[in-house]
mmCIF file of C-alpha atoms and ligand atoms in Angstrom:
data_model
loop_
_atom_site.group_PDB
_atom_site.id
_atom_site.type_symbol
_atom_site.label_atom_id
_atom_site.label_comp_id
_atom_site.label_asym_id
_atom_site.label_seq_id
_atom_site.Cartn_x
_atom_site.Cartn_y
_atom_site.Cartn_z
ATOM 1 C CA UNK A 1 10.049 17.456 77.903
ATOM 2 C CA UNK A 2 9.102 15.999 74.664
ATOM 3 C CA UNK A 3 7.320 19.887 72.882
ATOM 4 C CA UNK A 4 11.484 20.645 72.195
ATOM 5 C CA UNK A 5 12.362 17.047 70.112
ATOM 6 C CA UNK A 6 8.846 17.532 68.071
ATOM 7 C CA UNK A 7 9.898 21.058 67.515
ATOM 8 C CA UNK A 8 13.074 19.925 66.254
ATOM 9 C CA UNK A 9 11.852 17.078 64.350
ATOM 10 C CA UNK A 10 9.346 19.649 62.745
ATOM 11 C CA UNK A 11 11.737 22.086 61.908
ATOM 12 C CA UNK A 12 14.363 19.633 60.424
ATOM 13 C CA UNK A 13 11.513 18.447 57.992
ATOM 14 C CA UNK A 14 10.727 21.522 56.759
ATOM 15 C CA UNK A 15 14.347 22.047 56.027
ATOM 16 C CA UNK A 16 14.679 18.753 54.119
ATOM 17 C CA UNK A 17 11.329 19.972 52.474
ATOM 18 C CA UNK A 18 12.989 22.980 51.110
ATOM 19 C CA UNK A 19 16.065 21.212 50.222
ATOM 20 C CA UNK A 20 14.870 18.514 48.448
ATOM 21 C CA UNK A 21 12.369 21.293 46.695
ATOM 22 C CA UNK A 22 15.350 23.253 45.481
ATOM 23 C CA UNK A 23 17.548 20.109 44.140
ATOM 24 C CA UNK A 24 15.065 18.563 42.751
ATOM 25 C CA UNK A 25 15.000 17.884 38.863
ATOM 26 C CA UNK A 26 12.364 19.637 36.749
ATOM 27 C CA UNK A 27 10.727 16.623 35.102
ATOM 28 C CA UNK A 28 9.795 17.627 31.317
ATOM 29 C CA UNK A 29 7.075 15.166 30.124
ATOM 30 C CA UNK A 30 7.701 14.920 25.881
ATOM 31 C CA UNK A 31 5.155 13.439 23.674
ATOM 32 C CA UNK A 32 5.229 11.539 20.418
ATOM 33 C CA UNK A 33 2.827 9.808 17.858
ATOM 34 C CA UNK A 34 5.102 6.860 15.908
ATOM 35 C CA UNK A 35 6.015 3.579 17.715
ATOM 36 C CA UNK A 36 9.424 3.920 19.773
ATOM 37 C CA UNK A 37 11.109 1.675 17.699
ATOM 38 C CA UNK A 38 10.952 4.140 14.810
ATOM 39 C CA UNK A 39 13.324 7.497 13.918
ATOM 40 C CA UNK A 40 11.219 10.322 15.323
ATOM 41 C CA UNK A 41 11.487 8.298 18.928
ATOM 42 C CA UNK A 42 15.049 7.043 18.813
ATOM 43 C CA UNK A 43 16.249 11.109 18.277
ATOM 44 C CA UNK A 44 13.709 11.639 21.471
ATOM 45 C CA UNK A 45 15.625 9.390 23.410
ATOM 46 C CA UNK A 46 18.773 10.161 22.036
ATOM 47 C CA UNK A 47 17.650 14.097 22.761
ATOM 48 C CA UNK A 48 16.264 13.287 26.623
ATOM 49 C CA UNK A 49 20.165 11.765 27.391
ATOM 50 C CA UNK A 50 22.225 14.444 26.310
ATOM 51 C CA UNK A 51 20.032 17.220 27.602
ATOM 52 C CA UNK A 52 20.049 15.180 31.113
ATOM 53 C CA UNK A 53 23.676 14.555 30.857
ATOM 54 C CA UNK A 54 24.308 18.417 29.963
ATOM 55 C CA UNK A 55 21.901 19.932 32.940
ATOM 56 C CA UNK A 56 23.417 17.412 35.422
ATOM 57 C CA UNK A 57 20.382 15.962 36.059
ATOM 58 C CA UNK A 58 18.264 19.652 36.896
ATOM 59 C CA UNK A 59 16.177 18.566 33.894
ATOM 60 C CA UNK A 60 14.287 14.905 33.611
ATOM 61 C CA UNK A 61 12.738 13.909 30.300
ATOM 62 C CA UNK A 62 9.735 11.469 30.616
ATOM 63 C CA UNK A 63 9.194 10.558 27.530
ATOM 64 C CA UNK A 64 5.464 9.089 25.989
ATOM 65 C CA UNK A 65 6.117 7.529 22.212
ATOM 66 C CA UNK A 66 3.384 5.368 20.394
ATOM 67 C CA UNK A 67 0.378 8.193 21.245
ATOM 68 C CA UNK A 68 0.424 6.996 24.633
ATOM 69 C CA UNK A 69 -0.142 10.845 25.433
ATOM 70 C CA UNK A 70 -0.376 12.809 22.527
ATOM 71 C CA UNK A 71 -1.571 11.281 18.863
ATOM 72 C CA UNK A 72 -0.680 12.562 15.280
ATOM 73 C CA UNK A 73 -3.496 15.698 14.955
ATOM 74 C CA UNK A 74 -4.140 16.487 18.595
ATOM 75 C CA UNK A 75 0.329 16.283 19.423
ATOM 76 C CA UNK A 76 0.304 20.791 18.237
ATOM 77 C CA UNK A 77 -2.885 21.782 20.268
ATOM 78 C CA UNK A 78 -1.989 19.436 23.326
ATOM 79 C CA UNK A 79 1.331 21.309 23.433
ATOM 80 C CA UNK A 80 -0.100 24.412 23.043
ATOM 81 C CA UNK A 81 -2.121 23.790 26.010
ATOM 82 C CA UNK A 82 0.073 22.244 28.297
ATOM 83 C CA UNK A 83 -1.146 18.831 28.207
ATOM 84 C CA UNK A 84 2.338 17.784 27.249
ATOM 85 C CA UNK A 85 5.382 19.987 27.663
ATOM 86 C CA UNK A 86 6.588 18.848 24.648
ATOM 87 C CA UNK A 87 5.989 17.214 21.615
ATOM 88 C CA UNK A 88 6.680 15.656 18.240
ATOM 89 C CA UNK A 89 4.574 17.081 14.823
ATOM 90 C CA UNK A 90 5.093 16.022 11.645
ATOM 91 C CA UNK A 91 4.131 19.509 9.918
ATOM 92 C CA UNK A 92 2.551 18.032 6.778
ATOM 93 C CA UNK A 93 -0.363 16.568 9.238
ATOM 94 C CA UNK A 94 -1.669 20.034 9.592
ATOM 95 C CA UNK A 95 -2.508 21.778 6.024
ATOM 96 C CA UNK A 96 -2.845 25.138 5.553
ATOM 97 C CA UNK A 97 -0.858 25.632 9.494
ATOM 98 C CA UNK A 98 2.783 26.134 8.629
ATOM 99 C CA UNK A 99 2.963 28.326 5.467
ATOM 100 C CA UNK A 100 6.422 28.948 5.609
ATOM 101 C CA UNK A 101 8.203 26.182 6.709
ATOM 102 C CA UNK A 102 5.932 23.533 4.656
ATOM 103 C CA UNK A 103 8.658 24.717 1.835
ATOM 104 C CA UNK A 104 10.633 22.187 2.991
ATOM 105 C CA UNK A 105 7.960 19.689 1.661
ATOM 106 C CA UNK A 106 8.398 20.625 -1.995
ATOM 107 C CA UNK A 107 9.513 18.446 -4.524
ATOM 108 C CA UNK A 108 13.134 20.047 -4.440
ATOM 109 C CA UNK A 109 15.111 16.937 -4.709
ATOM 110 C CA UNK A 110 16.819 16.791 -1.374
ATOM 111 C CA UNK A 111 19.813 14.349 -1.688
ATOM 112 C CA UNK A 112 19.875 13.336 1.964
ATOM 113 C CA UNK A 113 18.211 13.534 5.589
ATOM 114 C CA UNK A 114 21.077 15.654 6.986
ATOM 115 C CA UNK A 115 20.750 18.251 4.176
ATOM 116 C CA UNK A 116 17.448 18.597 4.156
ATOM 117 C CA UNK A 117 17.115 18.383 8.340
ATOM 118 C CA UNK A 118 20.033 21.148 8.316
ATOM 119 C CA UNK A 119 18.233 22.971 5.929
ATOM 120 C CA UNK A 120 14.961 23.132 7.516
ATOM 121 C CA UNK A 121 16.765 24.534 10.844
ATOM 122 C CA UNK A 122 18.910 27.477 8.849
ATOM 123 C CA UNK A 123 15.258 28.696 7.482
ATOM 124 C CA UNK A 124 13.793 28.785 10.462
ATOM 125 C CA UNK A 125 16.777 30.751 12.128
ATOM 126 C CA UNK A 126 16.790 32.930 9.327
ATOM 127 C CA UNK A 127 13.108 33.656 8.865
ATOM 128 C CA UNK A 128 11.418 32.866 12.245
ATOM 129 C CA UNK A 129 8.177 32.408 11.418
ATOM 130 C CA UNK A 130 5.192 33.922 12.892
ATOM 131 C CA UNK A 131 3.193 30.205 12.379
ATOM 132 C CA UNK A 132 5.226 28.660 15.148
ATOM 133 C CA UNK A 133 5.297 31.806 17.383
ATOM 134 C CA UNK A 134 3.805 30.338 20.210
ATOM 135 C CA UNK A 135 5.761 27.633 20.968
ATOM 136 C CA UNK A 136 8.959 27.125 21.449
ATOM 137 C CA UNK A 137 11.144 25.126 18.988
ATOM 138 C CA UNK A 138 13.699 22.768 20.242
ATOM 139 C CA UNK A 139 14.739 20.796 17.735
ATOM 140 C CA UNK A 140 13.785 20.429 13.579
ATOM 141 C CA UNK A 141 14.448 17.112 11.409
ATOM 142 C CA UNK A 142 13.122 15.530 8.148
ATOM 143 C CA UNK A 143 12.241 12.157 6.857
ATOM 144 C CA UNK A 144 14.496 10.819 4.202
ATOM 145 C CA UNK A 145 13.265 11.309 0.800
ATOM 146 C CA UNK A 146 10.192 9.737 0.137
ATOM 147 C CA UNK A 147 9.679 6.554 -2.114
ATOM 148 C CA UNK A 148 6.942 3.603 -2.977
ATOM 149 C CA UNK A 149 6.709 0.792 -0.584
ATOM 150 C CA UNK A 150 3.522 -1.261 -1.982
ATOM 151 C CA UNK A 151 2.235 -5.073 -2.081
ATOM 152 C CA UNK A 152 1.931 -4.588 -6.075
ATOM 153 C CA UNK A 153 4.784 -3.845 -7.999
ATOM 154 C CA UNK A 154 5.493 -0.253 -9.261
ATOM 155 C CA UNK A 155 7.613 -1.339 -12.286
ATOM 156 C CA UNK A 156 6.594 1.437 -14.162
ATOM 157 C CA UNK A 157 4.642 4.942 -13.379
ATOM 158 C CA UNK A 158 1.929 3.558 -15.915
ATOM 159 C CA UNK A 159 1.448 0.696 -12.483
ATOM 160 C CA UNK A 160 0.387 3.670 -10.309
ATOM 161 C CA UNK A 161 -3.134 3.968 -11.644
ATOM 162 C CA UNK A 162 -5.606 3.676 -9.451
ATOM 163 C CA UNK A 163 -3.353 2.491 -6.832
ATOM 164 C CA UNK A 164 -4.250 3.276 -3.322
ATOM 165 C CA UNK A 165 -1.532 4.780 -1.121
ATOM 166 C CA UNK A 166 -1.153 6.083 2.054
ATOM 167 C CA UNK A 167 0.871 9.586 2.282
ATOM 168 C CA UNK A 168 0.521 12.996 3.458
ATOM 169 C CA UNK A 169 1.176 16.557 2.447
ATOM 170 C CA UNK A 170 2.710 17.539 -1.032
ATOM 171 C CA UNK A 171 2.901 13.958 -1.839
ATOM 172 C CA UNK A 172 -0.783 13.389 -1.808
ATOM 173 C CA UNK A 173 -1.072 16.406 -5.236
ATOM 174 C CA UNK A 174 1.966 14.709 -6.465
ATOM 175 C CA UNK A 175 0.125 10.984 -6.034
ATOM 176 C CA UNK A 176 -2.850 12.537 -8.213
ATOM 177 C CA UNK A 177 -0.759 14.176 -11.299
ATOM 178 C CA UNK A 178 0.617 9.931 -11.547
ATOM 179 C CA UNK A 179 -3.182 8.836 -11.792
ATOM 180 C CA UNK A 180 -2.691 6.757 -8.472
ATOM 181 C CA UNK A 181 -5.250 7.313 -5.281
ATOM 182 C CA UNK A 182 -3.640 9.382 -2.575
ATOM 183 C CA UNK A 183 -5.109 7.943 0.927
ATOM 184 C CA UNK A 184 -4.290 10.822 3.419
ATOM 185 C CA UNK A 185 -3.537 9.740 7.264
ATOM 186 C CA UNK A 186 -0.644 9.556 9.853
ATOM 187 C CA UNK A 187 1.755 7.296 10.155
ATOM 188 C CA UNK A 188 0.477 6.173 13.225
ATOM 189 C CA UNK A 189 -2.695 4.733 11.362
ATOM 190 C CA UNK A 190 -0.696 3.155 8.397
ATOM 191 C CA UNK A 191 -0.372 -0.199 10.179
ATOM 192 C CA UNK A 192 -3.592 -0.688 10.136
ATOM 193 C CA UNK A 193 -4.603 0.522 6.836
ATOM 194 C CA UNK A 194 -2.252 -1.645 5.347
ATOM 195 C CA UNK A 195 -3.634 -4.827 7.437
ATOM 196 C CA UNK A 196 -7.364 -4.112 6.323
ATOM 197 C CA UNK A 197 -6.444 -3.754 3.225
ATOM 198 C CA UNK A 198 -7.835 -0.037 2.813
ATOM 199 C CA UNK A 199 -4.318 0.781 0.844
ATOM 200 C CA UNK A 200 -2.127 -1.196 -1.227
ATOM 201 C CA UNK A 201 1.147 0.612 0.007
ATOM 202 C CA UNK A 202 2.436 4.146 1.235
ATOM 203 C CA UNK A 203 4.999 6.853 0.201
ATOM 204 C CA UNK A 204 7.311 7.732 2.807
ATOM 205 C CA UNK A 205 11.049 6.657 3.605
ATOM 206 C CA UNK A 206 12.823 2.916 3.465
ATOM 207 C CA UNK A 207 13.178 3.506 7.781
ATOM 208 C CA UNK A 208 9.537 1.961 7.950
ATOM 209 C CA UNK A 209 10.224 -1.161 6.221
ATOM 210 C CA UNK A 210 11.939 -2.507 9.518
ATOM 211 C CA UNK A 211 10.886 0.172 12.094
ATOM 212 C CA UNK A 212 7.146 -0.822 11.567
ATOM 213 C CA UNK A 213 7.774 -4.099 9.734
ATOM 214 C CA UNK A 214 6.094 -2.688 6.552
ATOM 215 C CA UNK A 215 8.730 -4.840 4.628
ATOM 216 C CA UNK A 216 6.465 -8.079 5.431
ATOM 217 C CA UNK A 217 3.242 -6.966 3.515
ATOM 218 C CA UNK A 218 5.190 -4.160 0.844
ATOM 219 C CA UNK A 219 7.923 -6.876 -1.045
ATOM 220 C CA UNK A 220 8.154 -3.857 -3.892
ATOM 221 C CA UNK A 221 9.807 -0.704 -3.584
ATOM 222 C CA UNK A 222 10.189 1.815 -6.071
ATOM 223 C CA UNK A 223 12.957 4.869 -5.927
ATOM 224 C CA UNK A 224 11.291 8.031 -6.452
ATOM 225 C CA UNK A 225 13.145 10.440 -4.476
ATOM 226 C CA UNK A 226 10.022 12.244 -3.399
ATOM 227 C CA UNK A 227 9.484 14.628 -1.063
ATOM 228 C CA UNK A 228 10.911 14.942 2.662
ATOM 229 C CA UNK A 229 8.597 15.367 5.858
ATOM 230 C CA UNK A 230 9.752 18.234 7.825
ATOM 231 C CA UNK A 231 9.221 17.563 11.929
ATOM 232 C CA UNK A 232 9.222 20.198 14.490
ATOM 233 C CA UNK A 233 10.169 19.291 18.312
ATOM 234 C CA UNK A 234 7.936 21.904 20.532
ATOM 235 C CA UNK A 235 7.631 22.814 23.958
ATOM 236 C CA UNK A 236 5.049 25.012 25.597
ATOM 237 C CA UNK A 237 5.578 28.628 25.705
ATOM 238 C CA UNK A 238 5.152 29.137 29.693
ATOM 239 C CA UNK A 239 6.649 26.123 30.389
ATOM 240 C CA UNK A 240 10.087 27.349 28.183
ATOM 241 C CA UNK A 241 9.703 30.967 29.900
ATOM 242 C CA UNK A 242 10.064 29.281 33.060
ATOM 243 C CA UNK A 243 12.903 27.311 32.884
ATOM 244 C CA UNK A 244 16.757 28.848 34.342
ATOM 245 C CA UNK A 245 18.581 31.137 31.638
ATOM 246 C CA UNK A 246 21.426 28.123 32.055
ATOM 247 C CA UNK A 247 18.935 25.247 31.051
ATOM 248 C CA UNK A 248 17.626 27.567 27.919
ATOM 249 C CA UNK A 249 20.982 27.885 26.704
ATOM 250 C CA UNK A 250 21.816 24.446 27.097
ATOM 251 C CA UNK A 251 18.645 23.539 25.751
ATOM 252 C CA UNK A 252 19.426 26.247 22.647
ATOM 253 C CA UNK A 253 22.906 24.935 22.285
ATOM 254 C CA UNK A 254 21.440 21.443 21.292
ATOM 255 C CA UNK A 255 18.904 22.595 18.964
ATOM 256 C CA UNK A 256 20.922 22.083 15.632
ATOM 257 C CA UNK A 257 23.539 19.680 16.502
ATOM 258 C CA UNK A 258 20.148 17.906 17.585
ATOM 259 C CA UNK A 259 18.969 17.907 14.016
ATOM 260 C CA UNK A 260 22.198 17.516 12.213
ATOM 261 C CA UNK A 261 21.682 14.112 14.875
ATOM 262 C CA UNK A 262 18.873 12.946 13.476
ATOM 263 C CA UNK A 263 19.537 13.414 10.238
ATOM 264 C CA UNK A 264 22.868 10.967 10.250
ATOM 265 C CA UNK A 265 20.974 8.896 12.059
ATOM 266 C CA UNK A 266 18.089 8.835 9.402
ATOM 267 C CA UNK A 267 20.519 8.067 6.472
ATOM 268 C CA UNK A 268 22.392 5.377 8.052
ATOM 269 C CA UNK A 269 19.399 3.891 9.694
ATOM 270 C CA UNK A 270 17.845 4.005 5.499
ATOM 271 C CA UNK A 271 20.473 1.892 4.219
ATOM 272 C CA UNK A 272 20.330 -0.736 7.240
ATOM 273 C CA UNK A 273 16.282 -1.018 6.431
ATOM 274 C CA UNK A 274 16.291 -1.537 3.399
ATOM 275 C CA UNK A 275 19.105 -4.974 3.950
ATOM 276 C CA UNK A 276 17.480 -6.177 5.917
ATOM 277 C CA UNK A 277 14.292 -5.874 4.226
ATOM 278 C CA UNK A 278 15.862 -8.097 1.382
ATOM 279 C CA UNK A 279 17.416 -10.310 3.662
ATOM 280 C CA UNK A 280 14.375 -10.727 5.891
ATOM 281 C CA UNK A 281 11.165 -10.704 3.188
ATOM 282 C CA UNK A 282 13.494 -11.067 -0.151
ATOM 283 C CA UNK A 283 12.076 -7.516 -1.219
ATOM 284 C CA UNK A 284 12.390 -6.033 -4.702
ATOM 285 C CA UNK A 285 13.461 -2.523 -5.592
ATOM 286 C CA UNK A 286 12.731 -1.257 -8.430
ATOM 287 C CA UNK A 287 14.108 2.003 -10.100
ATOM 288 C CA UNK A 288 12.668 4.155 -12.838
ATOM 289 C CA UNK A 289 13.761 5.585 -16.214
ATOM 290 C CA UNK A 290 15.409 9.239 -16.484
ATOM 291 C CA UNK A 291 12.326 10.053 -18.911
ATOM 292 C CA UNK A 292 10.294 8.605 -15.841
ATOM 293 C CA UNK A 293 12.003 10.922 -13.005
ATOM 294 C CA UNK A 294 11.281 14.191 -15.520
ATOM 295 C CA UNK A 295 7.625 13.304 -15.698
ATOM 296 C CA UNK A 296 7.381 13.389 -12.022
ATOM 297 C CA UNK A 297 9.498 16.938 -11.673
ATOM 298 C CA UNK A 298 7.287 18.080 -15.019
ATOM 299 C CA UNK A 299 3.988 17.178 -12.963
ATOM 300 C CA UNK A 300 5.752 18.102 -9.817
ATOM 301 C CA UNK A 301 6.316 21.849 -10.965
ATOM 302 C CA UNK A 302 2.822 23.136 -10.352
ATOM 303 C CA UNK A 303 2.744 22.381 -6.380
ATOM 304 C CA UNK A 304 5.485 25.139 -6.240
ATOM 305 C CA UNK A 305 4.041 27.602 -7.287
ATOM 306 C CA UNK A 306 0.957 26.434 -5.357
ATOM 307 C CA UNK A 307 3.088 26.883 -1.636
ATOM 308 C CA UNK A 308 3.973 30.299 -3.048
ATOM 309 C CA UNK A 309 0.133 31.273 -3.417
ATOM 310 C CA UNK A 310 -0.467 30.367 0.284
ATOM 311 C CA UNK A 311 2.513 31.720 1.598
ATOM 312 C CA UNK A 312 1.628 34.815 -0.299
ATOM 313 C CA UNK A 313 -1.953 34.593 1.094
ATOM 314 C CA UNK A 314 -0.413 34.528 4.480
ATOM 315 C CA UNK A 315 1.501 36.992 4.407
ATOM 316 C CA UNK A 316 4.699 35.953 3.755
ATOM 317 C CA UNK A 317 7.666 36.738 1.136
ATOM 318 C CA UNK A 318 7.574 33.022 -0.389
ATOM 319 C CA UNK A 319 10.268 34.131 -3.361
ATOM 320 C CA UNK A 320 12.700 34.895 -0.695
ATOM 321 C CA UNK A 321 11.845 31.506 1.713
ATOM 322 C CA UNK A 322 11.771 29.266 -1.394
ATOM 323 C CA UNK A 323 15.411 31.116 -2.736
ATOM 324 C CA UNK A 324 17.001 31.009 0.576
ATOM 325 C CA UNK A 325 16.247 27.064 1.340
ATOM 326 C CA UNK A 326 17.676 26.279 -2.109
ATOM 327 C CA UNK A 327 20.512 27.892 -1.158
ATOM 328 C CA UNK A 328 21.084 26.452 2.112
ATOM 329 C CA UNK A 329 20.198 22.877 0.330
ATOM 330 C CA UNK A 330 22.986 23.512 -2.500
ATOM 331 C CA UNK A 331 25.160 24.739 0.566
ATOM 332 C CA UNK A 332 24.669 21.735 2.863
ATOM 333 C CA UNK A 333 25.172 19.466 -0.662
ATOM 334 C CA UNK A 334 28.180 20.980 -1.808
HETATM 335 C C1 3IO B 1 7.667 8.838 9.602
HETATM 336 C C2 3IO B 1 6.698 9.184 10.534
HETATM 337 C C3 3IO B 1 6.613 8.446 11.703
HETATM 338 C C4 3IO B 1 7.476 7.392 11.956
HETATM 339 C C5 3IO B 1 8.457 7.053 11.040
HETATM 340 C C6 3IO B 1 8.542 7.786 9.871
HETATM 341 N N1 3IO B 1 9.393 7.657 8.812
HETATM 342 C C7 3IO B 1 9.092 8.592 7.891
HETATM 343 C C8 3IO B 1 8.039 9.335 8.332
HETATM 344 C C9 3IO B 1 7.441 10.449 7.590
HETATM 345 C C10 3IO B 1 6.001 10.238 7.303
HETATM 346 O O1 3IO B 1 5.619 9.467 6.464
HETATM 347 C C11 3IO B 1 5.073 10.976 8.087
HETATM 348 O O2 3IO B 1 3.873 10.693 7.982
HETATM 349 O O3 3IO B 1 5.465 11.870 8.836
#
């Protein structure tokens, strides 16, 4: 009498098991280092809803900002490995790891975030390198250009000396030919630096000011229209290979409007910063003298022909990388 109805009840489970097996979303889990108040998070979230609108909910993005499952240095290898399916590296963290597309931190003189974001993602569709061959790339964006933010003012170059600042990359050379200390370290660790005192300021762009309330300890800001930070948004290989042909392509699709995104975004967002850094802490910007801006291209010069020598050493035809971003850049500015 009752072997039928558990039957029955047993068999309608197992149905509902498949079912709900088959409907049910692929959740995506995306990691990043900086605070989710700040750029490199807000394009995350901004990413995780359209790709969740444009699957119709097949693909879930649970999303981990502030380190809370990747940091800065371990965000490439924890990727790599599958700790997180994807993640958020700013490529000047890891020297000596992206020989090609670390062009894009030169001291070129990119005019704004969208340029140089667009830029970044037409050399790495046109030159694929073999440095981020094992993962796959979603999505590629740069900081705005990079300027002083300090608790001293920078009036002058001849106030750099001996100045401690936090940076990273090509900034950190750049830092030394202007006498002043480069302090290497992520963002993520900048807070705290600044607190303790360890540096008097940082060179990166105006978005801090308010994203991490730098504005409150930095009142002076100098325009030096340094370098950009090139990102890259990567997902584990297996992970990528596994996902339905319709997901990839609407995962593909988003790649560049993604970073044409987060550029706008980033240039806007600059502007907003920086009035209400004057509004909120009474800042002071300071900019320098045409004679001033040549002494920083003149001392500036060498660190090109320094990426060429690496991306020689690895392999790589650095004439034709270096020619073909400066003419996407002039493309994109034009
Ligand atoms: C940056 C990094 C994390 C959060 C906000 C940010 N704004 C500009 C940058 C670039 C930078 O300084 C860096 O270290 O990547």
């Amino acid at each position: 009498m009752r072997r039928p109805i558990i039957l029955l009840a047993a068999a309608m489970t197992l149905v509902c098991l498949l079912a709900a097996t088959a409907m049910a979303a692929t959740t995506l889990t995306y990691a990043n280092f900086p605070p989710a108040t700040t750029f490199p998070c807000i394009q995350m979230e901004h990413w995780k809803e359209e790709v969740e609108k444009r699957t119709g909910g097949a693909l879930a993005i649970q999303t981990f900002p502030g380190s809370t499952l990747l940091g800065a240095k371990n965000m490439l290898r924890g990727v790599q490995t599958g700790q997180a399916d994807i993640g958020c590296i700013s490529l000047p963290y890891y020297p000596g790891v992206f020989p090609a597309m670390s062009v894009l931190n030169l001291p070129v003189a990119f005019t704004s975030t969208k340029v140089a974001s667009l830029t970044m993602w037409d050399v790495y569709q046109k030159h694929r390198p073999a440095e981020l061959g094992d993962v796959k790339v979603l999505t590629l964006f740069t900081s705005a250009p990079s300027n002083i933010m300090s608790k001293e003012p920078v009036r002058q170059l001849s106030d750099l000396k001996g100045m401690e600042l936090r940076a990273s990359g090509s900034i950190l050379n750049i830092l030394a030919g202007l006498g002043a200390q480069g302090v290497g370290m992520p963002m993520s660790q900048t807070p705290e630096a600044l607190q303790k005192g360890v540096v008097k300021g940082l060179v990166s762009s105006f978005d801090v000011l308010k994203d991490f309330n730098f504005a409150e300890l930095c009142r002076f800001e100098t325009i030096t229209n340094m370098p950009v930070y090139p990102f890259a948004v990567i997902m584990n290989k297996a992970c990528w290979d596994a996902l339905p042909d319709d997901v990839k392509k609407t995962l593909d699709d988003l790649g560049r409007e993604q970073a044409q995104w987060t550029g706008e975004y980033l240039d806007k967002h600059i502007n907003d910063s920086l009035a209400w850094s004057k509004e909120q802490y009474q800042v002071e910007v300071f900019t320098l003298t045409e004679a001033e801006h040549e002494e920083i291209r003149v001392k500036s010069a060498g660190l090109v022909d320094e990426w060429k020598g690496e991306a020689a050493k690895a392999g790589l035809d650095a004439d034709t990388i270096l020619n073909d971003m400066l003419a996407f850049k002039a493309k994109y500015e034009a």
